[in-house]
Amino acid sequence: MTVDVLLGLQWGDEGKGKIVDVLSAGYDLIARFQGGPNAGHTLEFDGKKFVLNTIPSGIFFDNTMNLIGNGVVIDPITLKKELDKLKDAGHDLLAKGNLMIAKKAHLILPTHQLLDAANEKKMGDGKIGSTLKGIGPTYMDKTGRNGLRVGDITLPDFKERYEKLVAKHTSMLTSLYGDVVDFSEREAAFFEAIELIKQFQLVDSEHLVNDYLKQGKKVLAEGAQGAMLDIDFGSYPFVTSSNTTTAGACTGLGIAPSKIGEVIGIFKAYCTRVGGGPFPTELDNELGEELRQLGHEFGATTGRPRRTGWIDLPALKYAIMLNGVTQLVMTKADVLSGFEKIYACTHYNYQGETIDYMPYDICTIKPEPVLTEIEGWHEDITGIKELSEIPAKLQSYMDFLEQQLGVPVKYLSVGPDRVQTLVMH
Ligand code: GDP
Ligand code: IMO
Ligand code: MG
């Protein structure tokens, strides 16, 4: 058996949570492999809405297990909040026993968040626009070989290890940024949450996932963020601190590249980005505001308004190449219903040339999008159930995208609810 991977092809918020939920019933295990509570994955069904930050989106199916993999960074406080909220809504994951946590996943400390905030403040206008969840500083400690891992919480000297790392952080905060705000309340909440985490199954995710495969079980790896936020290939430095691409599923779960099966790439029918950094097709105008309102484009984690723009095919092609995408999912087609014309960026004008790839330096030299006009459709598609109900002009848009991208669109999402999903082929 192989591991299928579902991941975002744009700048995040493509609808990963919704589609993982839709696909979960067909899998034995859903595993998050990177990122942390910077993610906000929204699921809607039976009139209820859930936003998951750290917890995989497969928790609502009885026969599906869930794993927070070693590549994830975990904020115990946020995780406890997520678990408490789910419990209040009737989903007690501890009682259900459907969530496992990798011992090798790294912990976000309260001081990692202080460092994140101090860093961003110091950068002023050039700031990344981080979610301020402590992601960057935690991955820095991981690669700097200073980090604390989930498996450490059961060690007798965990408190001392914690204090040693905190001492390093407070001296950095004092010397680099001048002050350390009081974090005693968050520290107390951190240790309270650690006690809750201890009650979950803490596992060696690499053995677990490979055992699942040996037993012929089906595994889906759930990406967070999107390809254009990848630490190596995204719009650096306006990226997150992990590999959001398929390769990240290998290191973030402990599986060999030869064990990757289908790669399901998800994109919106248009494009959004939250935080700073280049966005070639951005509509920084009334039209962009209209898209924001119609698509409810406000961050699931931070509530920040998302920047909006037309679909960017050079960026999508790049993401498809990097990830080895075998199937596409298009979401939010319903948001475009009613636009007389829509547009797709097929090329960029860049330093006097027309190019169809993502150039190295999009942060200081802005690529100008070359747009193709596409006839819009007017029908409300949020209730359609059959392929025959897809408006002809939407079908033409999808045919155009498939032809441009060279990969079939397997699923079409026409609304936020689980049932608003069509299988295309
Ligand atoms: P994720 O981070 O990729 O899981 O995406 P988010 O949850 O941050 O953002 C996607 C938003 O779009 C959520 O509010 C979803 O409920 C919503 N959504 C997902 N698919 C569709 C769709 O096809 N149509 C509409 N209108 N909303 C969708
Ligand atoms: P999901 O999984 C959209 C963005 C932040 C910022 C940059 C770095 O819901 O798609 P970080 O907190 O990682 O240091 O922020 O990355 N970002 C996201 N944007 N969706 C996300 O996750 C994101 N996670 C981080 O806005 O620009
Ligand atoms: Mg999101």
Coordinates of N, CA and C and ligand atoms in Angstrom, one line a residue, residues 8 11-16 32 34-42 52-53 116 120 127-137 139 223-226 229 237-242 272-277 299-302 304 306-307, ligand 2:
G8 N -2.3 21.7 -0.4 CA -2.7 23.0 -1.0 C -1.7 23.4 -2.1
W11 N -1.6 29.6 -1.8 CA -1.0 30.2 -0.6 C -1.7 29.8 0.7
G12 N -2.3 28.6 0.7 CA -3.1 28.1 1.8 C -4.6 28.4 1.7
D13 N -5.4 27.8 2.6 CA -6.8 28.0 2.7 C -7.6 27.6 1.4
E14 N -7.1 26.6 0.8 CA -7.7 26.2 -0.5 C -9.0 25.4 -0.2
G15 N -9.1 24.9 1.1 CA -10.3 24.1 1.4 C -9.8 22.6 1.8
K16 N -8.6 22.5 2.2 CA -8.0 21.2 2.5 C -8.9 20.4 3.6
R32 N -1.6 14.4 9.8 CA -1.0 15.7 9.5 C 0.6 15.5 9.5
Q34 N 3.0 18.4 8.7 CA 3.9 19.6 8.9 C 3.0 20.7 9.4
G35 N 3.7 21.8 9.7 CA 2.9 23.0 10.2 C 2.5 22.8 11.6
G36 N 1.6 23.7 12.0 CA 1.1 23.6 13.4 C -0.1 24.4 13.5
P37 N -0.4 25.1 14.6 CA -1.6 25.9 14.7 C -1.7 27.2 13.9
N38 N -0.7 27.4 13.0 CA -0.9 28.4 12.0 C -2.0 28.0 11.0
A39 N -2.2 26.7 10.9 CA -3.3 26.2 10.0 C -4.7 26.4 10.7
G40 N -5.6 26.6 9.8 CA -7.0 26.6 10.2 C -7.8 25.9 9.1
H41 N -8.2 24.7 9.4 CA -8.9 23.8 8.5 C -10.4 23.7 8.8
T42 N -11.3 24.2 7.9 CA -12.7 24.3 8.3 C -13.5 23.2 7.7
L52 N -10.3 23.3 12.7 CA -9.2 22.5 13.3 C -7.8 23.1 13.0
N53 N -7.0 23.2 14.0 CA -5.7 23.9 13.9 C -4.6 22.8 13.8
D116 N 8.3 35.0 18.2 CA 7.7 35.3 16.9 C 7.2 36.7 16.9
E120 N 8.6 39.8 14.4 CA 7.8 40.5 13.5 C 7.7 42.0 13.8
K127 N 7.5 42.9 7.6 CA 7.2 41.7 8.3 C 6.5 40.6 7.5
I128 N 6.7 39.4 7.9 CA 6.1 38.3 7.1 C 4.6 38.3 7.2
G129 N 4.1 38.8 8.3 CA 2.6 38.6 8.5 C 2.3 37.3 9.1
S130 N 3.2 36.8 10.0 CA 3.1 35.5 10.6 C 1.8 35.5 11.4
T131 N 1.3 34.2 11.6 CA 0.1 34.1 12.4 C 0.4 34.3 13.9
L132 N 1.7 34.5 14.2 CA 2.2 34.7 15.6 C 1.9 33.5 16.5
K133 N 1.9 32.3 15.9 CA 1.7 31.1 16.7 C 3.0 30.5 17.2
G134 N 4.1 31.1 16.9 CA 5.4 30.6 17.3 C 6.0 29.6 16.4
I135 N 5.5 29.5 15.2 CA 5.9 28.4 14.2 C 7.4 28.6 13.9
G136 N 7.8 29.8 13.4 CA 9.2 30.0 12.9 C 10.2 29.7 14.1
P137 N 10.1 30.3 15.2 CA 11.0 30.0 16.3 C 11.1 28.5 16.7
Y139 N 10.5 25.8 14.8 CA 11.3 25.1 13.8 C 12.8 25.5 13.8
G223 N -1.9 17.9 4.2 CA -1.0 19.0 4.2 C -1.6 20.2 4.9
A224 N -0.8 21.1 5.4 CA -1.2 22.4 5.9 C -0.5 23.5 5.0
Q225 N -1.0 24.7 5.1 CA -0.5 25.8 4.3 C -0.6 25.4 2.8
G226 N 0.3 25.9 2.0 CA 0.2 25.6 0.6 C 1.6 25.6 -0.1
L229 N 3.8 28.6 0.1 CA 4.3 29.0 1.4 C 5.4 28.0 1.9
P237 N 11.2 35.4 1.4 CA 11.0 34.9 2.8 C 9.6 34.9 3.3
F238 N 8.6 35.3 2.4 CA 7.2 35.3 2.8 C 6.6 33.9 2.8
V239 N 7.1 33.1 3.6 CA 6.7 31.7 3.6 C 6.5 31.2 5.0
T240 N 6.1 30.0 5.2 CA 6.1 29.4 6.5 C 7.4 28.6 6.7
S241 N 7.6 27.9 7.8 CA 8.9 27.4 8.2 C 9.0 25.9 8.0
S242 N 8.1 25.3 7.1 CA 8.2 23.9 6.9 C 8.1 23.6 5.4
T272 N -6.2 33.3 -3.1 CA -6.1 34.2 -2.0 C -4.8 34.0 -1.3
R273 N -4.5 35.0 -0.5 CA -3.2 34.9 0.3 C -3.5 35.8 1.6
V274 N -3.0 35.3 2.7 CA -3.1 36.1 3.9 C -1.7 36.4 4.5
G275 N -1.5 37.6 4.9 CA -0.1 37.9 5.4 C 0.6 38.7 4.2
G276 N 1.9 39.0 4.5 CA 2.7 39.7 3.5 C 3.2 38.9 2.4
G277 N 3.9 39.6 1.4 CA 4.5 38.9 0.3 C 3.9 39.1 -1.0
G299 N -9.3 35.0 7.5 CA -8.6 33.9 8.0 C -9.3 33.0 9.1
A300 N -9.2 31.7 8.9 CA -9.8 30.8 9.9 C -9.1 30.8 11.2
T301 N -7.8 31.1 11.2 CA -7.0 31.1 12.4 C -7.0 32.5 13.1
T302 N -6.7 33.5 12.2 CA -6.5 34.9 12.8 C -7.7 35.8 12.5
R304 N -8.0 37.6 10.0 CA -7.5 38.6 9.1 C -8.2 38.6 7.7
R306 N -8.4 38.1 4.0 CA -7.5 37.5 3.0 C -7.4 38.4 1.8
R307 N -6.2 38.5 1.2 CA -6.0 39.2 -0.1 C -6.6 38.3 -1.2
Ligands
IMO2 P1 -3.8 26.6 6.3 O1 -3.3 25.2 6.6 C1 -2.9 30.7 4.9 C2 0.9 32.3 6.3 C3 0.8 33.5 7.3 C4 2.1 34.2 6.9 C5 3.1 33.1 6.6 C6 4.0 32.7 7.7 O2 -5.0 27.0 7.0 O3 -3.9 26.7 4.8 P2 3.6 31.5 10.1 O4 2.6 31.7 11.1 O5 3.6 30.1 9.5 O6 5.0 31.9 10.5 O7 3.2 32.5 8.9 O8 2.3 32.0 6.2 N1 0.2 31.1 6.7 C7 -1.0 30.7 6.2 N2 -1.8 31.3 5.3 N3 -3.2 29.5 5.5 C8 -2.4 28.8 6.4 O9 -2.7 27.6 6.8 C9 -1.3 29.5 6.8 N4 -0.3 29.2 7.7 C10 0.6 30.2 7.6 O10 -0.3 34.3 7.1 O11 1.9 35.0 5.7

